[in-house]
Coordinates of C-alpha atoms and ligand atoms in Angstrom, one line a residue:
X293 CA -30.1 14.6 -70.1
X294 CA -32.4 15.0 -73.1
X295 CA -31.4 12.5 -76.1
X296 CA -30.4 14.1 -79.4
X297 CA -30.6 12.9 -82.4
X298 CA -28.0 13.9 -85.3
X299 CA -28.8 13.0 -88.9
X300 CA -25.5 13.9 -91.5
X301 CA -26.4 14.7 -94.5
X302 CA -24.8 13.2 -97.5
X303 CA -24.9 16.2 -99.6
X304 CA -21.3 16.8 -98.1
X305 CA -20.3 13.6 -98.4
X306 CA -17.4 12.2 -100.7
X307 CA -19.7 11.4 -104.1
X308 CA -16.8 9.4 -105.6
X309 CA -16.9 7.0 -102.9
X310 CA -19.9 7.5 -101.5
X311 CA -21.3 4.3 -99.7
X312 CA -17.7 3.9 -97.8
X313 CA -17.9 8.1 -96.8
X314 CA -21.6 7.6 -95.5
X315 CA -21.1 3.9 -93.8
X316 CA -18.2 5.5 -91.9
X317 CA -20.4 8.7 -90.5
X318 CA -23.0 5.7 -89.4
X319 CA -19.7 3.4 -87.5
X320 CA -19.2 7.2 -86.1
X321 CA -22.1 7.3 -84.3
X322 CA -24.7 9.6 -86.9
X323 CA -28.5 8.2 -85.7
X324 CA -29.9 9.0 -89.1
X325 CA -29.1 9.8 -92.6
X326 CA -30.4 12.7 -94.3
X327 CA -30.9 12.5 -97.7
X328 CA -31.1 15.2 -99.5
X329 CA -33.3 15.5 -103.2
X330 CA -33.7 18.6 -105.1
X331 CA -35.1 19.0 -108.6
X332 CA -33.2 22.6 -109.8
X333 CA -36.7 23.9 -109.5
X334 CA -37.8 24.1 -105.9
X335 CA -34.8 25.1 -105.3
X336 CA -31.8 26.3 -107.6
X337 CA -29.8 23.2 -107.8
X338 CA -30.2 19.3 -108.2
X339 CA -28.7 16.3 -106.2
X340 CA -29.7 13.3 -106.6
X341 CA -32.8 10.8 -106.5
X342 CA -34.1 7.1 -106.2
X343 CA -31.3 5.1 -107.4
X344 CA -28.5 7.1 -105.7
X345 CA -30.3 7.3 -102.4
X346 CA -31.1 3.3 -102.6
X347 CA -27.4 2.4 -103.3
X348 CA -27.0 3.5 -99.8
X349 CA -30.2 3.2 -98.1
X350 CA -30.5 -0.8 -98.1
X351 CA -26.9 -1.3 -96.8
X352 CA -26.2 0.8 -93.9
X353 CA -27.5 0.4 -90.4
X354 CA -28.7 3.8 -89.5
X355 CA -32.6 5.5 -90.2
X356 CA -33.4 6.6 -93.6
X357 CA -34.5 10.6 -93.4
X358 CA -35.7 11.5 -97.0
X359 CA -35.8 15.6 -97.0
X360 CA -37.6 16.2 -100.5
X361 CA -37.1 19.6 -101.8
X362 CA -38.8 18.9 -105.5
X363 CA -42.0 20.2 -106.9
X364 CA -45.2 18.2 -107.2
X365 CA -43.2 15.5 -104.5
X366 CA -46.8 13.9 -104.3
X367 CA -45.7 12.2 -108.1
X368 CA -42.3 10.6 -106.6
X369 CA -43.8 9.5 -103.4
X370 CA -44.0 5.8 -104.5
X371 CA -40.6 5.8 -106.3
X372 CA -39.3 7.3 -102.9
X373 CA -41.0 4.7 -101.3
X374 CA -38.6 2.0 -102.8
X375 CA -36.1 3.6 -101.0
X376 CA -36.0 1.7 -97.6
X377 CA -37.3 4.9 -96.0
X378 CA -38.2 5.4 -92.3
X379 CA -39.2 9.0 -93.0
X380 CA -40.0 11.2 -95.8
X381 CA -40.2 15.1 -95.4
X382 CA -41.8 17.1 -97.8
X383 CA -42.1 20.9 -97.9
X384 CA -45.2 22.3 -96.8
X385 CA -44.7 25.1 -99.4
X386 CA -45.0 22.1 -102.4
X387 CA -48.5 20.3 -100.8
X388 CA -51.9 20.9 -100.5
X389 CA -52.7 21.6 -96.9
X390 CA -55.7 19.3 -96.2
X391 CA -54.0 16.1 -98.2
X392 CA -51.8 16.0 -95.2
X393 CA -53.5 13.8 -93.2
X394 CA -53.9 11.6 -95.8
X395 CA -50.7 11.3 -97.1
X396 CA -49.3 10.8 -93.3
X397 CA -52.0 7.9 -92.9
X398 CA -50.7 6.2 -96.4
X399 CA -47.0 6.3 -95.1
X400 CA -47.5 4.8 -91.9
X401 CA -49.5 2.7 -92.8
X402 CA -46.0 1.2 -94.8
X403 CA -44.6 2.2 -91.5
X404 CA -43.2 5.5 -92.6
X405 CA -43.2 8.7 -91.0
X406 CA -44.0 11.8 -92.6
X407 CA -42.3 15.1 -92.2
X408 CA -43.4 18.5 -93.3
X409 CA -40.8 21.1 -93.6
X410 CA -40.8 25.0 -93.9
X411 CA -38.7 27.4 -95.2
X412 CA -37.2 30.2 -93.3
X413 CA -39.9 32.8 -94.3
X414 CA -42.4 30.3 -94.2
X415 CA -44.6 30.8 -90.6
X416 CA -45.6 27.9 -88.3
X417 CA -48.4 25.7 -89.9
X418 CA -50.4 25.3 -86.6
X419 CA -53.1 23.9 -88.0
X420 CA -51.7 20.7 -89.6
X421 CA -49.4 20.1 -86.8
X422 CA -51.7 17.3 -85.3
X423 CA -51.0 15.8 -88.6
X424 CA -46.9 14.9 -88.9
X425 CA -45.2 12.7 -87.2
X426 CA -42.1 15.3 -87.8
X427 CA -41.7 19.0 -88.3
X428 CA -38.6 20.2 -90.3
X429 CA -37.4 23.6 -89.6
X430 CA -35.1 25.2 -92.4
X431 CA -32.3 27.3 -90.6
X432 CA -31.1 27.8 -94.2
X433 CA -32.5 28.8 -97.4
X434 CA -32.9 25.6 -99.2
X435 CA -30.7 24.8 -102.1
X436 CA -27.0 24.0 -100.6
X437 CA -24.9 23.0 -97.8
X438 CA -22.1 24.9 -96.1
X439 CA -24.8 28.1 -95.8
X440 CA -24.6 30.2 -92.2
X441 CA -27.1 29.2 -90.0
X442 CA -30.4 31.7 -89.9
X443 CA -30.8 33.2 -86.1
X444 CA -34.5 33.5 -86.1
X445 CA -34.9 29.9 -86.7
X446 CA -34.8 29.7 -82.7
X447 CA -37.6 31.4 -82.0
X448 CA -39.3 29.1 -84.6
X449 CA -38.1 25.9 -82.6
X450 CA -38.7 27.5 -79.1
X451 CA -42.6 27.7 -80.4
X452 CA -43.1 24.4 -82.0
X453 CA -41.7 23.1 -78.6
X454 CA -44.5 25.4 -76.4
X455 CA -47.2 24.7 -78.4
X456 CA -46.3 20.3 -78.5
X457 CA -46.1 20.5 -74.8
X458 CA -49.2 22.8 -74.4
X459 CA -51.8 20.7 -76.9
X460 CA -49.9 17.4 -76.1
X461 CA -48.6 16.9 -79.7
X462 CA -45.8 14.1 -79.7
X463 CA -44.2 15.7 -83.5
X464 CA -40.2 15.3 -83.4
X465 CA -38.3 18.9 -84.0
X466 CA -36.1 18.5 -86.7
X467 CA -33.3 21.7 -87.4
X468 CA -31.7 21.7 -90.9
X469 CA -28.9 23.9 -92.4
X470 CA -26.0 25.2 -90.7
X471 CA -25.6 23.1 -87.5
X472 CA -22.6 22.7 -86.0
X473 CA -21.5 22.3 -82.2
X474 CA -22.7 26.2 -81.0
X475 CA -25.7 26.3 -83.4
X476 CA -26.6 23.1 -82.4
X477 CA -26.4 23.6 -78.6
X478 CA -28.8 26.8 -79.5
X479 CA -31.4 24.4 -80.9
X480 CA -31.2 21.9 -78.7
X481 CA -32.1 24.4 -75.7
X482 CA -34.6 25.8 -77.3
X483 CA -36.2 22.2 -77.7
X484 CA -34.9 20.7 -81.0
X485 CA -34.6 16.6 -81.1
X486 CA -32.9 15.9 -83.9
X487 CA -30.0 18.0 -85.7
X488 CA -29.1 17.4 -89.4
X489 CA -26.0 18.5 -90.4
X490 CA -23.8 18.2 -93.4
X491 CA -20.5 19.8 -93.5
X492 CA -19.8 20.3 -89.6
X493 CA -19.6 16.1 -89.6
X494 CA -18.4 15.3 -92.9
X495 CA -15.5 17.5 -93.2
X496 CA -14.5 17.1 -89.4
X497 CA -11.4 16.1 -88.9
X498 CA -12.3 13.4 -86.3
X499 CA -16.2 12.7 -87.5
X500 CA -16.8 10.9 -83.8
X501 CA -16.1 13.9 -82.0
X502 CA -18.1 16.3 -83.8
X503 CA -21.0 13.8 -83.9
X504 CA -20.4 13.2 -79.8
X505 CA -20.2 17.1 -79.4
X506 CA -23.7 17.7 -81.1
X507 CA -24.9 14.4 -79.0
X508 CA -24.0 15.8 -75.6
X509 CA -25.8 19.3 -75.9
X510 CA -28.3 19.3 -72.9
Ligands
DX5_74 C1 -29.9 22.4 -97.5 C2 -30.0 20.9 -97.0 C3 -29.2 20.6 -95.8 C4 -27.8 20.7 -96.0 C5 -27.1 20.9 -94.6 O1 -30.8 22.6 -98.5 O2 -31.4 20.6 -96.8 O3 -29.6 19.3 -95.4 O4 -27.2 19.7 -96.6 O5 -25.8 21.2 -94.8 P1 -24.9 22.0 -93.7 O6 -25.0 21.2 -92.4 O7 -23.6 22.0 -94.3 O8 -25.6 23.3 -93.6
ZN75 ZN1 -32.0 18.7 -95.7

């Protein structure tokens, strides 16, 4: 059986008592935490940034997963850097294409991994896929949590998966917006390693279940 990896994002999370809400989604069972930043101008709302994310990020025992969704993210990387991340995902719509390589090199070298992400109407990036250590498909517009989950992001998974298996690629598949048990199942099929989800595992009532069901999908 194929091992899935679920990241719960804090955006649903209890903000008035947030360390306690996130540690417990990690003593659940959540792999990774997904943080997510937005600057009310890549997208149309704002969350949070460096300090929030760090309150958390040195104290829990799970993997950091830094989705930026913020203009010019080239300018934070350093501050997002002091973060205790494992990875940070930026969206291919905010970057120059041929700093990629580049910026990946620079954040492993600090033993980060870098993801690039793209929108729903945003097609494959073939060329930089030799490039990222992770590729983050949007099954939702950007912006906010709690959205319905976009079909055709399936055929989007389905042919990152084909083409990593036909050119030998070793990129993670990452899905994002909208997951819960029968979405998730979708993705996973299709080829999809690691599911991020926000509201499916936060406001379940028993948050071990729900993160076992989306760990279980074949
Ligand atoms: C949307 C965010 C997602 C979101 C997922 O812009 O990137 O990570 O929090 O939330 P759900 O799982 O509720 O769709
Ligand atoms: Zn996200």
């Amino acid at each position: 059986m194929k091992k899935v990896l679920v990241s719960a994002s804090i955006l649903s999370s209890d903000f008035s008592n947030l360390y306690y809400d996130v540690n417990d989604v990690v003593l659940s069972g959540s792999d990774w935490i997904h943080y997510d930043v937005m600057d009310g101008n890549f997208v149309n709302n704002i969350s949070f940034g460096v300090s929030v994310i760090s309150s958390i990020s040195f104290k829990i025992n799970a993997f950091n997963d830094i989705h930026l969704m913020i203009n010019e993210p080239l300018k934070y990387l350093d501050d997002f850097l002091k973060c205790n991340p494992n990875l940070i995902t930026l969206h291919y719509e905010t970057i120059e294409k041929n700093k990629i390589k580049n910026i990946k090199e620079y954040l492993n070298n600090k033993n980060v991994k870098l993801g690039i992400s793209i929108k729903p109407n945003t097609d494959i990036p073939y060329d930089i896929l030799n490039d990222v250590d992770l590729i983050l498909v949007m099954s939702v517009e950007p912006g906010f949590g709690g959205q319905k989950f976009i079909d055709s992001s399936l055929e989007k998974i389905k042919k990152l998966a084909q083409y990593r298996e036909k050119s030998n690629l070793s990129y993670l598949i990452e899905v994002d917006g909208g997951i819960n048990q029968e979405t998730g199942n979708k993705c996973v099929k299709v080829g999809a390693d690691v599911l991020v989800s926000g509201s499916y595992i936060f406001k379940a009532k028993d948050r071990k279940e729900a993160i076992n069901k989306l760990k279980e999908l074949v």
